[in-house]
mmCIF file of C-alpha atoms in Angstrom:
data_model
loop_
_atom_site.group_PDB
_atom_site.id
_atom_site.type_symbol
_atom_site.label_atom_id
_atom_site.label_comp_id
_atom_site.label_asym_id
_atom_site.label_seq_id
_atom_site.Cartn_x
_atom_site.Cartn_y
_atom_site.Cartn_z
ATOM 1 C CA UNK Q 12 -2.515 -11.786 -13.706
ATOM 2 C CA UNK Q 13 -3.683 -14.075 -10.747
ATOM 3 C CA UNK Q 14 -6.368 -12.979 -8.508
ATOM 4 C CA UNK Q 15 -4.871 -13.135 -4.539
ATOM 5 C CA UNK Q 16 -6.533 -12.402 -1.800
ATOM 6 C CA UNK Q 17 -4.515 -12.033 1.194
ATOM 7 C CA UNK Q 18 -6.752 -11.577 4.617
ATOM 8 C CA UNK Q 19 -5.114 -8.862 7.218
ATOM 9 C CA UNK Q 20 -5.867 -8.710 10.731
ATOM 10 C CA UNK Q 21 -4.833 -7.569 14.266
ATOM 11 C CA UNK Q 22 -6.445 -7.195 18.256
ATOM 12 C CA UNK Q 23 -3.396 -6.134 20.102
ATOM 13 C CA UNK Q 24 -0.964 -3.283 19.983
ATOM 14 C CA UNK Q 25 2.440 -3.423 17.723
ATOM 15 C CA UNK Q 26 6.032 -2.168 17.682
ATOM 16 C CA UNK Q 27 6.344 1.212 19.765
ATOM 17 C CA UNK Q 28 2.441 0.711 20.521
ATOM 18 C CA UNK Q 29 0.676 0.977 16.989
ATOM 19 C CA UNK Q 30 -2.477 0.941 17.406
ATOM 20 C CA UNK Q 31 -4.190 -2.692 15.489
ATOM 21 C CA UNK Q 32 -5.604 -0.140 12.802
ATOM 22 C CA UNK Q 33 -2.049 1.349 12.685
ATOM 23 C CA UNK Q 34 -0.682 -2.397 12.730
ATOM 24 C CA UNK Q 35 -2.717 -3.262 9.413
ATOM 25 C CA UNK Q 36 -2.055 0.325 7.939
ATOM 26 C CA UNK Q 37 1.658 -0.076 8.203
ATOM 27 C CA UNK Q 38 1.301 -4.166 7.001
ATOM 28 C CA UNK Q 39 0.210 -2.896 3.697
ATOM 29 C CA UNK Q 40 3.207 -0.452 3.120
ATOM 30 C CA UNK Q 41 5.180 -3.391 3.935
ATOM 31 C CA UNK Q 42 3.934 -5.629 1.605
ATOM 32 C CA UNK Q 43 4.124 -3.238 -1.090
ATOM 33 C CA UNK Q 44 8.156 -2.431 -0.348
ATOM 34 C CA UNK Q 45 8.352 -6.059 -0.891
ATOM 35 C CA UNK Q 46 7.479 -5.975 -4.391
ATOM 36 C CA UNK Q 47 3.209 -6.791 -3.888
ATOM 37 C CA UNK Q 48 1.266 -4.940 -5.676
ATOM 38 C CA UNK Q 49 -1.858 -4.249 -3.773
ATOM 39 C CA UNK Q 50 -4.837 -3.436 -6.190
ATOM 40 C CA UNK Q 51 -7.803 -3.292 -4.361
ATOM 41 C CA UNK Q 52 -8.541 -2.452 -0.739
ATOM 42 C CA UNK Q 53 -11.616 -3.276 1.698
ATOM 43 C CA UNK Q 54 -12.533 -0.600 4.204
ATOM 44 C CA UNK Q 55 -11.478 -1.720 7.912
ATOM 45 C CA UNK Q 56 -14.262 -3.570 10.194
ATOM 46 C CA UNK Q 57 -14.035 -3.995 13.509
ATOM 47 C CA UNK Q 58 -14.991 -7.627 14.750
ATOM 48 C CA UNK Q 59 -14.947 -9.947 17.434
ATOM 49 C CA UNK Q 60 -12.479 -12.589 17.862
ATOM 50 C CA UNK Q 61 -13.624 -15.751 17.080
ATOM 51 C CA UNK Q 62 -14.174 -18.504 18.875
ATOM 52 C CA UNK Q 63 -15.651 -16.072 20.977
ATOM 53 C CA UNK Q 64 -13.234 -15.189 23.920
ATOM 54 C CA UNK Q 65 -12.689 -12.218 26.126
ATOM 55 C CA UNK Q 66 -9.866 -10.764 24.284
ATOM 56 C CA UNK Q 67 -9.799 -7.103 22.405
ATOM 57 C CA UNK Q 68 -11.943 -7.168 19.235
ATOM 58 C CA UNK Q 69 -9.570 -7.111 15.617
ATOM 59 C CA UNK Q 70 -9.587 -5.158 13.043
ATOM 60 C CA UNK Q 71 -9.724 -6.726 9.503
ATOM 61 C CA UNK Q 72 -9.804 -5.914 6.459
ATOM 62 C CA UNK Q 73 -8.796 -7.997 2.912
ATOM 63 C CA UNK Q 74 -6.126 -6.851 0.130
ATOM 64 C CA UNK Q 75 -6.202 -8.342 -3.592
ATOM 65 C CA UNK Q 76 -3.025 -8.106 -4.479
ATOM 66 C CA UNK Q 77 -0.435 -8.710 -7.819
ATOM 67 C CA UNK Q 78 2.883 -10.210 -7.614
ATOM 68 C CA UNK Q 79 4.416 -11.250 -11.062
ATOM 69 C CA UNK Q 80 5.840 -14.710 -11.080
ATOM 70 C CA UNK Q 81 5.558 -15.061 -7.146
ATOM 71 C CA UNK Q 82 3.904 -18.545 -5.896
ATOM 72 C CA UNK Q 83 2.299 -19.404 -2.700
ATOM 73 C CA UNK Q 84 4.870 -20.571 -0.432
ATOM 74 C CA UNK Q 85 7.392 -17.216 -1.285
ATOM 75 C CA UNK Q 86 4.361 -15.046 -0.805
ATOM 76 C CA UNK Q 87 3.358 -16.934 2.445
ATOM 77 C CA UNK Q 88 6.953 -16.554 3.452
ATOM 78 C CA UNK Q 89 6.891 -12.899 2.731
ATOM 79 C CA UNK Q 90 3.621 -12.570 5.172
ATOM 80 C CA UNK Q 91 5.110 -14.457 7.517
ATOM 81 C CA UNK Q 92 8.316 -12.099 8.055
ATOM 82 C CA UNK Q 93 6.261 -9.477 7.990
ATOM 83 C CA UNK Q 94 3.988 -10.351 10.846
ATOM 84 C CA UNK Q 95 7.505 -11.132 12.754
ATOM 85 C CA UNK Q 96 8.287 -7.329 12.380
ATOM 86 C CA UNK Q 97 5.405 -6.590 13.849
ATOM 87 C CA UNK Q 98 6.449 -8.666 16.999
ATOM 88 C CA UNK Q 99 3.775 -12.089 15.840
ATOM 89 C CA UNK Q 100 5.058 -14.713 17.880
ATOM 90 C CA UNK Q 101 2.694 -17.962 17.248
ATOM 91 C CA UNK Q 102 2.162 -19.313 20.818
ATOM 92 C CA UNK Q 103 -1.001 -21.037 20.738
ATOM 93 C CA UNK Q 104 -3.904 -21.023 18.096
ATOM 94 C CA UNK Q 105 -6.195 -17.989 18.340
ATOM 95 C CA UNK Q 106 -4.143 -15.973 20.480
ATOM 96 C CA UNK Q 107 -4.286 -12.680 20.256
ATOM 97 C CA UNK Q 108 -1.834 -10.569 17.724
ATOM 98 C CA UNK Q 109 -0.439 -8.063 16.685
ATOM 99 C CA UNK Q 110 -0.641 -8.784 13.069
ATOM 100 C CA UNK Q 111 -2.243 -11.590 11.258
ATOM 101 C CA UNK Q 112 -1.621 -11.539 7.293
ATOM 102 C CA UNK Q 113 -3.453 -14.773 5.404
ATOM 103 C CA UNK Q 114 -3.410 -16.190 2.601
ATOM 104 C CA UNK Q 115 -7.219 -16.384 1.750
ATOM 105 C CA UNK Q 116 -7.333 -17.122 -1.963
ATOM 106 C CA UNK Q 117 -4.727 -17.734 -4.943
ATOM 107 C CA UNK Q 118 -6.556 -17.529 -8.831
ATOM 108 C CA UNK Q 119 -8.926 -20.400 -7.560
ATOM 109 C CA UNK Q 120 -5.777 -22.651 -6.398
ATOM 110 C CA UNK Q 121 -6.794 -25.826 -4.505
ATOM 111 C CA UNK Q 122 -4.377 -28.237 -2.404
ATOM 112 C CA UNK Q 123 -4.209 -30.650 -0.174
ATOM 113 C CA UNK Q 124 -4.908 -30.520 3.672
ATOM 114 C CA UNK Q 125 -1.492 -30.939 4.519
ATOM 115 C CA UNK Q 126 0.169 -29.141 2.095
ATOM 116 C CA UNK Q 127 2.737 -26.422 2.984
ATOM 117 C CA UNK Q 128 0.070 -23.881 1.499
ATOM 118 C CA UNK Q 129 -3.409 -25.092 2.202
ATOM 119 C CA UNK Q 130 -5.532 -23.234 -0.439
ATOM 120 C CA UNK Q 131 -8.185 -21.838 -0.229
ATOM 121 C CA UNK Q 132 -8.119 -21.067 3.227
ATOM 122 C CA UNK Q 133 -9.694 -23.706 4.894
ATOM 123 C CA UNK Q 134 -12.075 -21.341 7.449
ATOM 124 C CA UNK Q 135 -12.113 -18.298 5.582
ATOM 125 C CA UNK Q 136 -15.742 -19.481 4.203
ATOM 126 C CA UNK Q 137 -16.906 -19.719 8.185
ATOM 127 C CA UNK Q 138 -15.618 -15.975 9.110
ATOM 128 C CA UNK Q 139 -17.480 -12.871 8.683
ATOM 129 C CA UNK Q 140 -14.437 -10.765 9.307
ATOM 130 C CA UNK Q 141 -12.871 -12.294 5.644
ATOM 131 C CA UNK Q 142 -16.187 -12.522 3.406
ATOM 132 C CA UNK Q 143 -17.331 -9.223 4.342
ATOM 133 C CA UNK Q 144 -14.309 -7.226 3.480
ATOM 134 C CA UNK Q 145 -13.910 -9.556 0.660
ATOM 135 C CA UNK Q 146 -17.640 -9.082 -0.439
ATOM 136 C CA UNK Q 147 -16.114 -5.194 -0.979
ATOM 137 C CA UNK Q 148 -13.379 -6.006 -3.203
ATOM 138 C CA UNK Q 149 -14.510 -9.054 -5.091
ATOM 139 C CA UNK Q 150 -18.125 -9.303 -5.215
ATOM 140 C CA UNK Q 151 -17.846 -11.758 -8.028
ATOM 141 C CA UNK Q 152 -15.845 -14.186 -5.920
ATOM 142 C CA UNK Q 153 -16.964 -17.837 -5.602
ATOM 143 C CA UNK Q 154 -15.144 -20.327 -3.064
ATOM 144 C CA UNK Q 155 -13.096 -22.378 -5.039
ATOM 145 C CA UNK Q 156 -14.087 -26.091 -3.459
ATOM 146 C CA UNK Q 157 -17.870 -24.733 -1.740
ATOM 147 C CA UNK Q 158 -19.042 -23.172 -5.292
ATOM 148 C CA UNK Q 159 -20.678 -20.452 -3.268
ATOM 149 C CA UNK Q 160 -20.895 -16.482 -4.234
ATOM 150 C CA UNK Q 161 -19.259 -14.726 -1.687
ATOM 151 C CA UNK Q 162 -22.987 -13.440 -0.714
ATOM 152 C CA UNK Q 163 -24.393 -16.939 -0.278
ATOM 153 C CA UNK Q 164 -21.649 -17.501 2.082
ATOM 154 C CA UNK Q 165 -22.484 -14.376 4.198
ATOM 155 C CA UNK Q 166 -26.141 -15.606 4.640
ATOM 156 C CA UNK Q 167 -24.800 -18.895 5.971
ATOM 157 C CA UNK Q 168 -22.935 -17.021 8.808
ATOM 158 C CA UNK Q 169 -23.964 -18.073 12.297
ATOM 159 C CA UNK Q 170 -25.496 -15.105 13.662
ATOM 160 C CA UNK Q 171 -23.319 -15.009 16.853
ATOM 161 C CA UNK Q 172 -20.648 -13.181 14.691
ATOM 162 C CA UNK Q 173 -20.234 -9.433 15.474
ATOM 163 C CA UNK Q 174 -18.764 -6.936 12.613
ATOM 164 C CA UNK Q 175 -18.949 -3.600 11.835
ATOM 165 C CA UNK Q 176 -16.962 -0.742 9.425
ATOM 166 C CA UNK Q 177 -14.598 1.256 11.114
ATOM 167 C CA UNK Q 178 -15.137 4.660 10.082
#
């Protein structure tokens, strides 16, 4: 079975004022009534948005996750209704949201730039609030164009990137 890592994220409350903890939470049931298995779980962190801006800090966290037969653009699809249930409207880059579900990783997949699934995610190497969580759940993991450990791309982070467990 495939190795996919799906990134899950959210700074602002959610449908009848879920917390973003709650947000996340409820994401996961979601994507498991959809017919994703989820089979290994991070702990939540608590990090700053990034760029840096003055809006609330997220909470993250990254899934690995099984789904027999299903291909990137379906399961990219499925994340993408789901954040719309959660009231994700995509206004400008970076804004803040209610529920951010990405695709970070799928079994080592590469593509193009411009392609309608860019894999692997293309700034998931430069973002504590992925590799950390990830570091949890896959410590073997190596980026699939970098050739980095997971580790060796946590020592690269710029040190201006604030993240902590949630406990």
């Amino acid at each position: 079975m495939a190795m996919i890592l799906i990134g899950v994220g959210s700074n602002i409350p959610g449908p009848q004022g879920a917390t973003p903890r709650q947000n996340c939470h409820n994401a996961l049931k979601l994507l498991e009534d959809s017919g994703v298995t989820i089979t290994r779980r991070s702990r939540w962190y608590r990090s700053a948005p990034v760029p840096p801006s003055d809006q609330p800090w997220f909470i993250n966290g990254v899934v690995a996750v099984e789904a027999a037969g299903l291909e990137p653009e379906p399961l990219l699809e499925c994340l993408h209704q789901i954040e719309l249930e959660f009231g994700r409207r995509r206004s400008h880059p970076n804004a803040p949201r209610p529920l951010d579900l990405d695709i970070l990783d799928f079994d080592g997949r590469i593509t193009a730039p411009d392609a309608a699934v860019v894999l692997p995610h293309p700034r998931m190497h430069q973002r504590a609030f992925v590799l950390m969580p990830l570091s949890e759940i896959a410590p073997e993991w190596r980026h699939p164009v970098i050739g980095d450990t997971v580790f060796d791309l946590i020592a690269a982070l710029p040190d201006d990137q604030f993240i902590e467990p949630v406990p």
